Amino acid sequence: MNNQTGIVAIYGGAFDPIHLGHIKIALQVLAQPEISQLRLLPCYAHPNKSAMHSSATHRYNMLQLIAGDSLIVDRCELERADNCYTADTATYLRKALGNDLPIAMLLGADAYNEINDWYKATELPSLLHLIVVARPGVKLYDSKSAWQRVQTLQEMSHRSAGNILFMSEPFINISSSQIRLMIAQGIQPRYLLPAVVWSYIKKNRLYHYREVS
């Protein structure tokens, strides 16, 4: 039996590597009293992106370095070892957590603008809520009538799925691709990601890392 209470937030992505932009928004959401836990869901493969730049094992290990009691890493998409579709993951989580527990997916405004084109998009409002976070330079198109808009997480906590909440606090303007490029160029991105993650990248020589004399 599932004894979880409160909203379970899920935050999926490549996390290739995870950086302070990811962590800031995760902790900001997790700090809200209505959120009981936040699950980071690293994908095995992304249907809308090119190949990953580090292995699933390395990406999982880097996430584990920053995980805690309420910030956990969920391997469900890695174990699927295939393209990761939100509808399939949401269906899996519903079976695991039950039909009554509120589940909210955290995503950026750019991803939200394309959500109508996602695989089995029409099934998503019956499976989970959305928490949409502003991204620098991205205009938000709010035309998804299938989602019922709420103003607070408290309102969202009364239903298991179907609500949408817009958060005005933007992501820090950092990208994993920016970090990978810096590493390949011999520039240290140590202030853009946690020290333990940077140490892991150096130790395992990820993203074409090389010692700079």
PDB file of C-alpha atoms in Angstrom, residues 17-24 172-183 187-198 201:
ATOM      1  CA  PRO A  17      25.310  16.811 -16.807  1.00  0.00           C
ATOM      2  CA  ILE A  18      23.062  18.097 -14.028  1.00  0.00           C
ATOM      3  CA  HIS A  19      23.865  21.734 -13.169  1.00  0.00           C
ATOM      4  CA  LEU A  20      22.868  24.522 -10.798  1.00  0.00           C
ATOM      5  CA  GLY A  21      20.007  25.613 -13.057  1.00  0.00           C
ATOM      6  CA  HIS A  22      18.383  22.205 -12.644  1.00  0.00           C
ATOM      7  CA  ILE A  23      19.066  22.156  -8.923  1.00  0.00           C
ATOM      8  CA  LYS A  24      17.759  25.662  -8.212  1.00  0.00           C
ATOM      9  CA  ILE A 172      19.009  30.160 -14.177  1.00  0.00           C
ATOM     10  CA  ASN A 173      20.186  30.595 -17.743  1.00  0.00           C
ATOM     11  CA  ILE A 174      22.606  27.656 -17.778  1.00  0.00           C
ATOM     12  CA  SER A 175      22.544  24.738 -20.189  1.00  0.00           C
ATOM     13  CA  SER A 176      24.204  21.347 -20.178  1.00  0.00           C
ATOM     14  CA  SER A 177      25.405  21.947 -23.743  1.00  0.00           C
ATOM     15  CA  GLN A 178      27.136  25.146 -22.595  1.00  0.00           C
ATOM     16  CA  ILE A 179      28.904  23.216 -19.828  1.00  0.00           C
ATOM     17  CA  ARG A 180      29.961  20.412 -22.179  1.00  0.00           C
ATOM     18  CA  LEU A 181      31.433  22.933 -24.617  1.00  0.00           C
ATOM     19  CA  MET A 182      33.356  24.692 -21.856  1.00  0.00           C
ATOM     20  CA  ILE A 183      34.835  21.393 -20.663  1.00  0.00           C
ATOM     21  CA  ILE A 187      37.395  26.004 -19.481  1.00  0.00           C
ATOM     22  CA  GLN A 188      36.399  25.038 -15.944  1.00  0.00           C
ATOM     23  CA  PRO A 189      32.613  25.303 -15.349  1.00  0.00           C
ATOM     24  CA  ARG A 190      32.973  24.668 -11.615  1.00  0.00           C
ATOM     25  CA  TYR A 191      30.675  27.539 -10.618  1.00  0.00           C
ATOM     26  CA  LEU A 192      27.872  26.264 -12.881  1.00  0.00           C
ATOM     27  CA  LEU A 193      27.441  22.843 -11.295  1.00  0.00           C
ATOM     28  CA  PRO A 194      27.949  21.295  -7.850  1.00  0.00           C
ATOM     29  CA  ALA A 195      31.541  20.685  -6.796  1.00  0.00           C
ATOM     30  CA  VAL A 196      30.889  16.960  -6.337  1.00  0.00           C
ATOM     31  CA  VAL A 197      29.586  16.713  -9.908  1.00  0.00           C
ATOM     32  CA  TRP A 198      32.571  18.624 -11.288  1.00  0.00           C
ATOM     33  CA  ILE A 201      33.436  14.664 -14.371  1.00  0.00           C
TER      34      ILE A 201
END
